[in-house]
Every structure is written in structure tokens, then in C-alpha cells.
Amino acid sequence: MSLWTSLEPASATVDPGGSTTVRLRLRNTGDVVDEYRFEAVGPLAPWAVVEPQALRLYPGTTGSVELTFAPPRTPDATAGPNPYAVRITPTEHPEATTVPEGNLTITPFTEVRAELVPQTVKGRFRGRPRLAVDNLGNTKLTASVSGSDNGDQLAYDIHPSNVQIEPGRAAFVRTTLKPRQIIWFGSAERRPYTLAVQRSGVAPLEVEGTYVQRGFLPRWLAAFLSVAMALAVAFVMLWIAYKPQVSSAATEKGQEVAGSTLPPAPAPSLDAPKAPPAGVTAPPAAAGTPRTDGDGAGAGAGAGDGGSAEKEEKAPERTAATAVQQLAADDPGGRHICYRVHAAGQGWSDVACDGEVAGTPGSGTLTAANIAVSGTNGTSGGAFTHNPASTDGTGHYADEWTSVADGVDNYVGSTEEGAPHMLGFSISVDLGAGSVCQTSYVHDDTWLGLVCDEPGTGFDFTYVGTHDNDSWIEAVKLTV
């Protein structure tokens, strides 16, 4: 069997999201009629279409097929030259397969997305938002991150300030906002700021956020201290102006006796008290002196015998914190995490710890989660909830992240009636330096794969659940 092939052109170029066509010509140089089947092979095969897929040629005749390549505008379409091949299999002689090769160059494109998590932070001396930078292009992204605001009211500590992100990956930039002036008294002030992702030769990508700076002391406390100090000063002035005059009743009585018709008595000696006059007895016991005889003993002992029994005290609610505190007491040097979930119309689930299931797969719409840790230097997180105003089919972080210390309950989401369902939630431990592993059960789906964050690589928190606005989680498992 003999076959001649030619690719025209041998090298082609295509833009991601577009398409290009290459013609494959072939001639049957044998002496029998044969039918040839065509199949694209190699990394570009999923984006290639061969038409027709089979061709019948008589000896000495020539035919052609067209290969159409349509790589998507995604990071999977790697920029640069990409080899491809077409497998040609003769029907009469399948062992004589021919594989002509060509080259397709995919042009580069850049697409960057950045998001502040959370968008609004609060604090008295600092705020710590995170900037998530996603490289949605097909080339490596190199960029710097800087911060600015109107009036130069904030200082910015950004780490890392320069990022290099591979196609299809994301980097998380930790930012510390520090106000240049402290608000000692008064209400909180909103300070808008901007984080800019700057790439060489293009306009910066700006992301806006808000830092709510709280006063060191609230306004009501300042007013209370001012009033208390004014009252104290007024009291001291009144005391000085109207100091009470104290006199002895014994001295006044002595003066009355001195003015009587009796001869004056000699002044008493100051060395010892005088004895009482003859005929004077000690004063009687006070009327309120308690009795000590047998009749009075235990007079009130049975006063409550006929009363009703004390009401049984209600047992305290078992939260994630109470459960993890017990684990910490039993294992002081260990790392533990306890958690429970709140389902709309059902309330809180039982507390689960260290990889146990919290929630009921296939039942319930979760609106909140309660998490507590031990041995991990605290935890922080935020709920990602349904967004009715979404235009891209994803939810949003509606509330700011919360952070607590070891052994303290951390709550994300809401238990109020009508609260939006959670698509998922983010969680980190040890200020991002510790690792959290998680898996979740998604409505009408199955358990997702186990995922852990990667401290020190920019992935210092993990996300539990899905981003789909029309889905939600029903159960979770967490370990630290």
C-alpha cells in the first residue's frame, strides 16, 4: 500500500475563541481501491474537527479533507506553537497507518480578574483584607499591587507586592491597612481606598474597598466620663463650701449642769474615766436582741417546706466552642475543630468534630455555620451566599469576615427567618499559617473531593462548597 500526503499549510496560526482550517491532501499511489479514515490526535484533538471523516480513492487519484481547529478562549489553550497530527488508517491495509504532523500556533491573550475579600473591613488600628487575583489568560501574568486613597489617610502593607501567576491559577495578596490618625472619641468613619493590579504596558486594574475606622472610645463613653468628672468636681466644691460642724452631746450636757444651782464640781482627771454615780444601773438589752433559748432555735428552718419545688434548670446549648473545649481538655497538645450547621426551618444540627459529618445530605438548606478550633491560634471565615442580583450566575460575600481565638464560637451566615442560603463559606486557621481540609455535600449532587489550603503559597484559606448561585451545601466535614 502506498499513500502520499501533504498539509497545507504545514504551520498555521489561530486566536483563542476563533478558528482556522488546514487542508490535508492525499493520493492513492497503490494499485487497489482503498478507503481511508481520518482522526485528529495529540493535545489539540479536542478542538479539531475532520471533514469528511472517511475518503475512498481509486489508484492514482487525489482527494482532500479539511481540519478545522477552534481552541477556546480559556487558560487551557496554551499560547505558542502546539504540534498536532492526523492518523490516516486504510481500510484494506489497517497495519499501514500514516500519521502526518503539523504545527498550530495559538496567539496569547491576557485576562485578569481581582476581588477584595471582604470588600469592607472594620477596625480601630488596622484592617486586613485579602486581594484575590485570577489569571484567566493563557500566558504567565506578572503584576505589582499598590494601594491608594483620597487624602493619604491610610498606610498600606502589601505582601507580596509583586505576583507571578500561571495561566488558570490565582494568587492571594495579604494587605494591612493602617490609619495615619487614630480616632480617640466619636463614631466610626468610612475611608474608601483602591488596590491597583499594575501590568507592564496596560492600564491598571483597580479594585475599590472601604475601611471603616472605629473610635478608640465610643462617643457615649466619652460623654459619660465628662459627666462623671463634672459631678465629682461639683461634689468636692460643695463639700468644701458646706463642711458639717460636728459637736459632742456630752459637752453640751456638761455645760447645762455647770449653769445649775449646785456648786461646781472639780474638773475630771484625764488619766482615767470616772465611775458611774451611785444608783445608776446598766442600760437594758436592746429590744431587737435575738433569742438564744430552745424555743427560738430553728424558728425559720421549715419556712419553705410547704413551697413548690425549684424549677429544673435548662441545660446550656452545646455549641462548637463547648465541644472543642472538651477535646482540648482531654488532649491539651492536639489540634481540633468542631462545627455545626443551621438549616432553614430545622435549626442547628448536632455538633461534629474532626472529620465527622455535620448536616444531613439530601435534606435541608443551610444558612449558617458555627465553628470553633483548639491548638490552631484561632480561626476566621465568611459566608458566600445566594445573590439575587447576580449577572454571572455566582453568589457573593454579603457580610464581612469574622475572626475569633481558640475555644471561641465563630459564626458565618445568618439564622434569621428568610436568610439567604449559603453556597459555601471560606475558612482559615492560625492567621492563614495553618492548614484546613474540607469536603461538602452539594444539593442534588454528591460529596465533593477533599480539598486543603496551602499556607505559604498564597492559598492561606480554603473554600467549602460551590459558587453556583442556584445550588447550596447540605453537609460538611472539616479537619485541621
Short mmCIF file of C-alpha atoms in Angstrom, two decimals:
data_model
loop_
_atom_site.label_atom_id
_atom_site.label_comp_id
_atom_site.label_asym_id
_atom_site.label_seq_id
_atom_site.Cartn_x
_atom_site.Cartn_y
_atom_site.Cartn_z
CA MET A 1 0.00 0.00 0.00
CA SER A 2 1.32 3.47 -0.92
CA LEU A 3 -0.03 6.86 0.11
CA TRP A 4 1.18 10.41 -0.46
CA THR A 5 0.06 13.20 1.98
CA SER A 6 0.52 16.95 2.28
CA LEU A 7 -0.69 19.51 4.89
CA GLU A 8 -1.47 22.96 3.50
CA PRO A 9 -0.24 24.97 5.30
CA ALA A 10 2.09 22.92 7.46
CA SER A 11 2.08 25.69 10.10
CA ALA A 12 -0.99 27.78 10.95
CA THR A 13 -1.97 30.45 13.49
CA VAL A 14 -5.26 30.84 15.38
CA ASP A 15 -6.67 33.19 18.04
CA PRO A 16 -8.28 31.66 21.14
CA GLY A 17 -12.01 31.80 20.63
CA GLY A 18 -11.58 31.81 16.82
CA SER A 19 -10.92 29.08 14.27
CA THR A 20 -8.66 28.20 11.37
CA THR A 21 -8.68 25.49 8.68
CA VAL A 22 -5.85 23.31 7.37
CA ARG A 23 -6.25 21.18 4.22
CA LEU A 24 -4.87 17.64 4.11
CA ARG A 25 -4.28 16.37 0.58
CA LEU A 26 -3.57 12.68 -0.16
CA ARG A 27 -3.08 10.45 -3.23
CA ASN A 28 -3.57 6.72 -3.55
CA THR A 29 -0.31 5.61 -5.16
CA GLY A 30 -1.18 1.94 -4.85
CA ASP A 31 -2.90 -0.36 -7.32
CA VAL A 32 -6.12 -1.12 -5.44
CA VAL A 33 -9.14 0.93 -4.45
CA ASP A 34 -8.97 1.85 -0.76
CA GLU A 35 -10.96 3.83 1.78
CA TYR A 36 -9.15 5.99 4.33
CA ARG A 37 -10.38 7.02 7.80
CA PHE A 38 -9.10 10.20 9.48
CA GLU A 39 -8.69 11.02 13.19
CA ALA A 40 -7.01 14.04 14.83
CA VAL A 41 -4.57 13.08 17.61
CA GLY A 42 -2.46 14.99 20.10
CA PRO A 43 -3.19 17.78 22.66
CA LEU A 44 -5.23 19.77 20.11
CA ALA A 45 -7.50 16.84 19.20
CA PRO A 46 -10.44 18.00 21.43
CA TRP A 47 -10.57 21.26 19.45
CA ALA A 48 -10.18 19.72 15.97
CA VAL A 49 -12.87 18.56 13.52
CA VAL A 50 -12.03 16.50 10.37
CA GLU A 51 -14.43 16.63 7.41
CA PRO A 52 -15.07 14.22 5.85
CA GLN A 53 -14.04 11.54 8.34
CA ALA A 54 -13.57 8.95 5.57
CA LEU A 55 -12.49 9.18 1.90
CA ARG A 56 -12.48 6.49 -0.87
CA LEU A 57 -9.82 6.80 -3.57
CA TYR A 58 -9.09 4.86 -6.74
CA PRO A 59 -5.49 4.08 -7.65
CA GLY A 60 -3.69 7.21 -8.87
CA THR A 61 -6.42 9.63 -7.73
CA THR A 62 -6.13 12.51 -5.26
CA GLY A 63 -8.52 13.75 -2.58
CA SER A 64 -8.52 16.19 0.33
CA VAL A 65 -10.07 16.69 3.78
CA GLU A 66 -10.25 19.79 5.97
CA LEU A 67 -9.10 20.08 9.58
CA THR A 68 -10.77 22.91 11.49
CA PHE A 69 -9.16 23.99 14.80
CA ALA A 70 -11.22 26.12 17.26
CA PRO A 71 -9.35 26.50 20.60
CA PRO A 72 -11.46 28.14 23.34
CA ARG A 73 -10.58 31.47 24.98
CA THR A 74 -9.51 29.80 28.23
CA PRO A 75 -6.20 29.19 30.02
CA ASP A 76 -6.22 25.62 28.60
CA ALA A 77 -5.37 26.97 25.15
CA THR A 78 -1.66 27.42 25.85
CA ALA A 79 -0.08 30.24 23.92
CA GLY A 80 2.70 29.41 21.44
CA PRO A 81 3.39 26.61 18.96
CA ASN A 82 1.42 23.40 19.54
CA PRO A 83 2.10 20.25 17.45
CA TYR A 84 -0.78 18.18 16.10
CA ALA A 85 -1.18 15.07 13.94
CA VAL A 86 -3.77 13.25 11.84
CA ARG A 87 -3.97 9.44 11.89
CA ILE A 88 -4.86 8.00 8.44
CA THR A 89 -5.97 4.37 8.56
CA PRO A 90 -6.53 2.47 5.26
CA THR A 91 -9.47 0.07 5.35
CA GLU A 92 -7.80 -2.56 3.17
CA HIS A 93 -4.43 -2.38 4.94
CA PRO A 94 -5.02 -1.08 8.52
CA GLU A 95 -1.50 -2.03 9.53
CA ALA A 96 -0.13 0.64 7.13
CA THR A 97 -1.34 3.62 9.15
CA THR A 98 0.13 7.02 8.26
CA VAL A 99 0.37 9.97 10.74
CA PRO A 100 1.28 13.31 9.08
CA GLU A 101 2.19 16.05 11.57
CA GLY A 102 1.73 19.83 11.56
CA ASN A 103 2.09 22.82 13.86
CA LEU A 104 -0.59 25.24 15.14
CA THR A 105 0.44 28.48 16.85
CA ILE A 106 -2.10 29.82 19.38
CA THR A 107 -1.84 33.57 19.93
CA PRO A 108 -1.55 34.84 23.53
CA PHE A 109 -4.30 36.74 25.32
CA THR A 110 -4.47 38.28 28.79
CA GLU A 111 -7.46 38.40 31.08
CA VAL A 112 -7.17 39.33 34.77
CA ARG A 113 -9.84 39.41 37.47
CA ALA A 114 -9.36 40.76 41.00
CA GLU A 115 -11.69 40.70 44.03
CA LEU A 116 -11.37 42.01 47.59
CA VAL A 117 -12.30 39.55 50.35
CA PRO A 118 -14.01 41.08 52.25
CA GLN A 119 -14.80 44.31 50.45
CA THR A 120 -15.44 46.19 53.73
CA VAL A 121 -13.22 45.77 56.80
CA LYS A 122 -13.56 47.37 60.24
CA GLY A 123 -11.00 48.15 62.92
CA ARG A 124 -9.57 50.75 65.28
CA PHE A 125 -5.88 50.48 64.40
CA ARG A 126 -5.76 48.28 61.28
CA GLY A 127 -7.74 46.25 58.76
CA ARG A 128 -6.65 43.09 56.96
CA PRO A 129 -8.45 42.46 53.64
CA ARG A 130 -7.22 39.94 51.05
CA LEU A 131 -6.99 40.59 47.31
CA ALA A 132 -7.66 37.55 45.10
CA VAL A 133 -6.03 37.90 41.64
CA ASP A 134 -7.11 35.35 38.98
CA ASN A 135 -5.15 34.80 35.74
CA LEU A 136 -7.79 33.84 33.18
CA GLY A 137 -5.42 34.29 30.22
CA ASN A 138 -3.18 31.72 28.52
CA THR A 139 0.20 33.30 29.42
CA LYS A 140 2.01 33.83 32.71
CA LEU A 141 0.89 37.01 34.49
CA THR A 142 3.42 39.32 36.16
CA ALA A 143 2.00 42.27 38.05
CA SER A 144 2.56 44.56 41.03
CA VAL A 145 -0.03 45.57 43.62
CA SER A 146 -0.27 49.02 45.23
CA GLY A 147 -2.80 50.92 47.35
CA SER A 148 -4.10 54.50 47.35
CA ASP A 149 -6.88 56.66 48.78
CA ASN A 150 -8.06 60.27 48.76
CA GLY A 151 -6.23 62.45 51.26
CA ASP A 152 -3.50 59.92 52.05
CA GLN A 153 -5.42 58.77 55.13
CA LEU A 154 -4.17 55.16 55.12
CA ALA A 155 -0.82 53.40 55.02
CA TYR A 156 -0.55 50.09 53.11
CA ASP A 157 1.48 46.98 53.94
CA ILE A 158 1.08 44.64 50.94
CA HIS A 159 2.56 41.13 50.83
CA PRO A 160 3.54 40.06 48.28
CA SER A 161 3.65 43.34 46.37
CA ASN A 162 4.67 41.53 43.14
CA VAL A 163 2.99 38.37 41.86
CA GLN A 164 3.64 35.86 39.08
CA ILE A 165 0.61 33.72 38.26
CA GLU A 166 0.47 30.78 35.87
CA PRO A 167 -2.48 30.51 33.43
CA GLY A 168 -5.64 29.34 35.16
CA ARG A 169 -4.26 29.92 38.67
CA ALA A 170 -4.89 32.55 41.36
CA ALA A 171 -2.79 34.39 43.93
CA PHE A 172 -3.91 35.91 47.22
CA VAL A 173 -2.31 39.16 48.35
CA ARG A 174 -2.47 39.96 52.07
CA THR A 175 -2.99 43.66 52.78
CA THR A 176 -2.77 45.51 56.10
CA LEU A 177 -4.45 48.94 56.22
CA LYS A 178 -3.23 51.32 58.94
CA PRO A 179 -4.90 54.71 59.56
CA ARG A 180 -2.44 57.59 59.85
CA GLN A 181 -4.53 59.21 62.61
CA ILE A 182 -6.32 57.46 65.48
CA ILE A 183 -9.90 58.40 66.29
CA TRP A 184 -9.86 58.63 70.10
CA PHE A 185 -13.52 59.57 70.58
CA GLY A 186 -16.56 59.64 68.35
CA SER A 187 -18.35 57.50 65.80
CA ALA A 188 -16.76 55.37 63.07
CA GLU A 189 -15.57 56.95 59.80
CA ARG A 190 -15.61 55.31 56.36
CA ARG A 191 -12.35 55.57 54.40
CA PRO A 192 -12.63 54.38 50.76
CA TYR A 193 -9.43 53.02 49.22
CA THR A 194 -8.25 51.39 45.99
CA LEU A 195 -5.91 48.45 45.35
CA ALA A 196 -4.43 48.51 41.83
CA VAL A 197 -3.05 45.49 39.93
CA GLN A 198 -0.47 47.00 37.55
CA ARG A 199 0.84 45.14 34.48
CA SER A 200 3.50 46.44 32.14
CA GLY A 201 2.18 48.49 29.24
CA VAL A 202 -1.52 48.41 30.15
CA ALA A 203 -3.85 50.40 32.38
CA PRO A 204 -4.02 49.15 35.99
CA LEU A 205 -6.92 47.02 37.16
CA GLU A 206 -8.41 48.84 40.16
CA VAL A 207 -10.48 47.26 42.93
CA GLU A 208 -12.29 49.50 45.39
CA GLY A 209 -12.86 48.74 49.06
CA THR A 210 -13.85 50.50 52.27
CA TYR A 211 -12.08 50.63 55.63
CA VAL A 212 -14.41 51.57 58.50
CA GLN A 213 -12.25 53.12 61.21
CA ARG A 214 -13.78 52.88 64.67
CA GLY A 215 -13.11 55.28 67.53
CA PHE A 216 -10.81 54.14 70.35
CA LEU A 217 -13.56 55.04 72.84
CA PRO A 218 -17.22 55.29 71.78
CA ARG A 219 -18.96 58.66 71.94
CA TRP A 220 -21.30 57.59 74.77
CA LEU A 221 -18.37 56.60 76.96
CA ALA A 222 -16.67 59.97 76.41
CA ALA A 223 -19.89 61.75 77.38
CA PHE A 224 -20.28 59.55 80.46
CA LEU A 225 -16.72 60.25 81.63
CA SER A 226 -17.22 64.00 81.12
CA VAL A 227 -20.44 64.00 83.17
CA ALA A 228 -18.87 61.84 85.91
CA MET A 229 -15.87 64.18 86.20
CA ALA A 230 -18.15 67.25 86.35
CA LEU A 231 -20.21 65.65 89.12
CA ALA A 232 -17.08 64.74 91.07
CA VAL A 233 -15.76 68.33 90.88
CA ALA A 234 -19.16 69.72 91.94
CA PHE A 235 -19.31 67.35 94.92
CA VAL A 236 -15.84 68.39 96.12
CA MET A 237 -16.73 72.09 95.84
CA LEU A 238 -19.96 71.59 97.80
CA TRP A 239 -18.12 69.63 100.49
CA ILE A 240 -15.60 72.40 100.93
CA ALA A 241 -18.27 75.16 100.99
CA TYR A 242 -20.68 73.40 103.36
CA LYS A 243 -18.43 71.36 105.67
CA PRO A 244 -20.65 69.99 108.52
CA GLN A 245 -19.95 71.19 112.09
CA VAL A 246 -19.73 68.22 114.50
CA SER A 247 -20.17 68.82 118.26
CA SER A 248 -20.28 66.46 121.27
CA ALA A 249 -23.60 65.93 123.06
CA ALA A 250 -21.67 65.12 126.27
CA THR A 251 -20.02 68.57 126.16
CA GLU A 252 -23.41 70.30 125.78
CA LYS A 253 -24.83 68.34 128.74
CA GLY A 254 -21.89 69.31 130.90
CA GLN A 255 -22.47 72.98 130.10
CA GLU A 256 -26.12 72.68 131.25
CA VAL A 257 -25.04 71.15 134.60
CA ALA A 258 -22.47 73.89 135.09
CA GLY A 259 -25.24 76.52 134.89
CA SER A 260 -27.36 74.91 137.71
CA THR A 261 -27.54 75.91 141.44
CA LEU A 262 -25.21 73.13 142.53
CA PRO A 263 -21.70 74.07 143.36
CA PRO A 264 -19.25 73.46 140.57
CA ALA A 265 -17.54 70.08 140.65
CA PRO A 266 -13.82 69.79 140.21
CA ALA A 267 -12.61 69.11 136.69
CA PRO A 268 -12.31 65.40 136.00
CA SER A 269 -8.93 63.83 135.57
CA LEU A 270 -7.90 62.88 132.08
CA ASP A 271 -5.94 59.88 133.33
CA ALA A 272 -8.94 57.52 133.76
CA PRO A 273 -12.72 57.58 133.17
CA LYS A 274 -14.97 58.43 136.05
CA ALA A 275 -17.10 55.73 137.73
CA PRO A 276 -20.91 55.99 137.26
CA PRO A 277 -22.90 57.68 140.10
CA ALA A 278 -24.50 55.52 142.81
CA GLY A 279 -27.89 54.06 141.99
CA VAL A 280 -27.39 54.06 138.21
CA THR A 281 -27.65 50.63 136.56
CA ALA A 282 -26.54 49.40 133.15
CA PRO A 283 -28.99 50.12 130.32
CA PRO A 284 -31.43 47.28 129.42
CA ALA A 285 -30.73 44.99 126.50
CA ALA A 286 -31.97 46.23 123.13
CA ALA A 287 -35.44 45.09 122.16
CA GLY A 288 -34.14 43.56 118.92
CA THR A 289 -31.61 41.23 120.56
CA PRO A 290 -32.12 37.72 119.05
CA ARG A 291 -33.32 34.93 121.31
CA THR A 292 -30.98 32.09 122.10
CA ASP A 293 -33.26 29.75 124.05
CA GLY A 294 -34.58 26.47 122.72
CA ASP A 295 -37.87 27.96 121.63
CA GLY A 296 -36.25 30.22 119.06
CA ALA A 297 -33.81 27.73 117.66
CA GLY A 298 -34.72 26.77 114.09
CA ALA A 299 -37.73 29.09 114.05
CA GLY A 300 -37.31 29.68 110.33
CA ALA A 301 -35.90 26.32 109.37
CA GLY A 302 -39.12 24.93 107.93
CA ALA A 303 -40.47 28.13 106.42
CA GLY A 304 -40.11 26.81 102.90
CA ASP A 305 -41.17 23.21 103.47
CA GLY A 306 -44.62 23.75 102.02
CA GLY A 307 -43.36 25.72 98.94
CA SER A 308 -43.13 24.45 95.42
CA ALA A 309 -40.02 22.60 94.18
CA GLU A 310 -37.33 24.58 92.39
CA LYS A 311 -37.68 24.63 88.62
CA GLU A 312 -35.25 22.42 86.81
CA GLU A 313 -32.52 24.50 85.19
CA LYS A 314 -32.40 24.31 81.43
CA ALA A 315 -29.21 22.68 80.12
CA PRO A 316 -26.93 25.13 78.22
CA GLU A 317 -26.82 24.90 74.42
CA ARG A 318 -24.00 22.70 73.13
CA THR A 319 -22.10 24.80 70.59
CA ALA A 320 -18.92 24.17 68.63
CA ALA A 321 -16.93 26.01 71.33
CA THR A 322 -18.18 23.84 74.22
CA ALA A 323 -17.39 20.70 72.22
CA VAL A 324 -13.87 21.79 71.21
CA GLN A 325 -13.10 22.95 74.76
CA GLN A 326 -13.81 19.40 75.99
CA LEU A 327 -11.50 17.97 73.31
CA ALA A 328 -8.79 20.47 74.28
CA ALA A 329 -9.12 19.45 77.95
CA ASP A 330 -8.72 15.76 77.04
CA ASP A 331 -5.89 16.43 74.55
CA PRO A 332 -4.11 19.69 75.53
CA GLY A 333 -1.42 19.46 72.85
CA GLY A 334 -3.66 18.44 69.93
CA ARG A 335 -5.32 20.37 67.09
CA HIS A 336 -9.10 20.04 66.90
CA ILE A 337 -12.03 21.59 65.06
CA CYS A 338 -15.74 21.29 65.92
CA TYR A 339 -18.64 22.59 63.85
CA ARG A 340 -22.40 22.52 63.28
CA VAL A 341 -24.69 23.87 60.55
CA HIS A 342 -28.06 25.67 60.58
CA ALA A 343 -30.78 24.56 58.14
CA ALA A 344 -33.75 26.78 57.30
CA GLY A 345 -36.86 25.60 59.16
CA GLN A 346 -34.88 22.89 61.04
CA GLY A 347 -32.45 24.76 63.30
CA TRP A 348 -28.94 23.75 64.33
CA SER A 349 -27.55 20.29 63.68
CA ASP A 350 -25.65 18.27 66.29
CA VAL A 351 -22.03 19.29 66.80
CA ALA A 352 -19.48 17.28 64.76
CA CYS A 353 -15.70 17.26 65.26
CA ASP A 354 -12.53 16.33 63.34
CA GLY A 355 -13.95 14.97 60.09
CA GLU A 356 -17.40 13.89 61.27
CA VAL A 357 -20.49 14.81 59.22
CA ALA A 358 -22.44 17.94 60.23
CA GLY A 359 -25.82 18.30 58.49
CA THR A 360 -27.99 15.86 56.53
CA PRO A 361 -27.04 15.08 52.90
CA GLY A 362 -30.08 15.36 50.66
CA SER A 363 -32.14 17.38 53.14
CA GLY A 364 -32.14 20.99 54.29
CA THR A 365 -30.98 24.39 53.02
CA LEU A 366 -28.04 25.68 55.07
CA THR A 367 -27.98 29.36 56.04
CA ALA A 368 -25.24 29.48 58.72
CA ALA A 369 -22.33 27.58 60.26
CA ASN A 370 -20.81 27.59 63.77
CA ILE A 371 -17.08 26.71 64.00
CA ALA A 372 -14.55 26.58 66.86
CA VAL A 373 -10.94 25.33 67.00
CA SER A 374 -8.23 24.49 69.53
CA GLY A 375 -4.47 24.41 69.09
CA THR A 376 -4.60 26.49 65.88
CA ASN A 377 -4.31 30.10 67.13
CA GLY A 378 -7.93 30.89 66.23
CA THR A 379 -9.99 30.85 63.05
CA SER A 380 -11.60 33.30 60.61
CA GLY A 381 -14.09 32.98 57.78
CA GLY A 382 -17.05 34.36 55.87
CA ALA A 383 -20.23 33.05 54.23
CA PHE A 384 -20.70 33.03 50.42
CA THR A 385 -24.48 33.35 49.91
CA HIS A 386 -27.11 33.46 47.18
CA ASN A 387 -27.04 36.77 45.26
CA PRO A 388 -30.43 37.66 43.72
CA ALA A 389 -28.77 40.49 41.73
CA SER A 390 -26.10 38.25 40.19
CA THR A 391 -25.33 38.72 36.50
CA ASP A 392 -22.73 35.95 36.15
CA GLY A 393 -24.50 33.09 37.94
CA THR A 394 -22.41 33.25 41.13
CA GLY A 395 -23.15 34.31 44.71
CA HIS A 396 -21.32 36.89 46.81
CA TYR A 397 -19.79 37.63 50.21
CA ALA A 398 -22.62 39.69 51.71
CA ASP A 399 -21.10 40.15 55.19
CA GLU A 400 -17.61 40.88 56.46
CA TRP A 401 -15.34 38.06 57.65
CA THR A 402 -15.20 37.31 61.37
CA SER A 403 -12.16 36.20 63.38
CA VAL A 404 -12.06 34.56 66.83
CA ALA A 405 -9.46 32.99 69.13
CA ASP A 406 -9.09 29.32 70.10
CA GLY A 407 -12.06 27.90 72.00
CA VAL A 408 -14.46 30.68 70.89
CA ASP A 409 -17.56 30.26 68.69
CA ASN A 410 -17.22 31.73 65.18
CA TYR A 411 -20.49 32.20 63.25
CA VAL A 412 -20.80 32.73 59.47
CA GLY A 413 -24.09 33.30 57.66
CA SER A 414 -27.44 34.08 59.32
CA THR A 415 -30.09 32.16 61.28
CA GLU A 416 -32.79 34.77 60.78
CA GLU A 417 -36.02 33.79 59.03
CA GLY A 418 -35.75 34.41 55.29
CA ALA A 419 -31.92 34.48 55.37
CA PRO A 420 -30.29 33.60 52.00
CA HIS A 421 -28.97 30.07 51.64
CA MET A 422 -25.21 29.51 51.74
CA LEU A 423 -23.50 28.34 48.57
CA GLY A 424 -20.44 27.77 50.77
CA PHE A 425 -18.04 29.52 53.14
CA SER A 426 -14.32 30.32 53.44
CA ILE A 427 -12.27 29.33 56.48
CA SER A 428 -8.66 29.69 57.63
CA VAL A 429 -6.81 28.94 60.88
CA ASP A 430 -3.66 30.18 62.61
CA LEU A 431 -3.86 33.59 60.80
CA GLY A 432 -3.53 31.75 57.49
CA ALA A 433 -0.40 29.82 58.62
CA GLY A 434 -2.30 26.62 59.42
CA SER A 435 -3.94 24.07 57.12
CA VAL A 436 -7.65 23.22 56.89
CA CYS A 437 -9.03 20.26 54.91
CA GLN A 438 -12.69 20.02 53.93
CA THR A 439 -15.33 18.37 51.80
CA SER A 440 -19.01 19.20 51.39
CA TYR A 441 -22.22 17.68 50.06
CA VAL A 442 -23.86 19.80 47.35
CA HIS A 443 -27.64 19.73 46.73
CA ASP A 444 -28.68 17.16 44.09
CA ASP A 445 -25.04 16.12 43.69
CA THR A 446 -22.60 14.15 45.80
CA TRP A 447 -19.69 14.70 48.19
CA LEU A 448 -17.05 16.93 46.62
CA GLY A 449 -13.41 15.87 46.68
CA LEU A 450 -11.23 16.55 49.73
CA VAL A 451 -9.51 19.96 49.42
CA CYS A 452 -6.86 21.55 51.68
CA ASP A 453 -5.43 25.05 51.68
CA GLU A 454 -1.70 25.60 51.09
CA PRO A 455 -0.23 28.01 53.68
CA GLY A 456 2.79 29.94 52.46
CA THR A 457 1.90 29.61 48.77
CA GLY A 458 -0.80 32.31 48.63
CA PHE A 459 -3.63 29.79 49.28
CA ASP A 460 -3.95 30.51 53.02
CA PHE A 461 -7.67 29.73 53.29
CA THR A 462 -9.94 27.06 51.83
CA TYR A 463 -13.42 27.35 50.36
CA VAL A 464 -16.16 24.90 51.40
CA GLY A 465 -18.95 24.40 48.84
CA THR A 466 -19.83 25.76 45.39
CA HIS A 467 -20.06 29.20 43.73
CA ASP A 468 -23.18 28.33 41.68
CA ASN A 469 -25.98 30.78 42.54
CA ASP A 470 -28.63 28.07 42.06
CA SER A 471 -27.01 25.47 44.32
CA TRP A 472 -26.18 25.12 48.01
CA ILE A 473 -24.44 22.86 50.52
CA GLU A 474 -26.28 20.45 52.82
CA ALA A 475 -23.50 18.86 54.90
CA VAL A 476 -19.79 19.38 55.63
CA LYS A 477 -16.70 17.64 57.05
CA LEU A 478 -13.71 19.62 58.41
CA THR A 479 -10.28 18.69 59.80
CA VAL A 480 -7.22 20.67 60.91
#
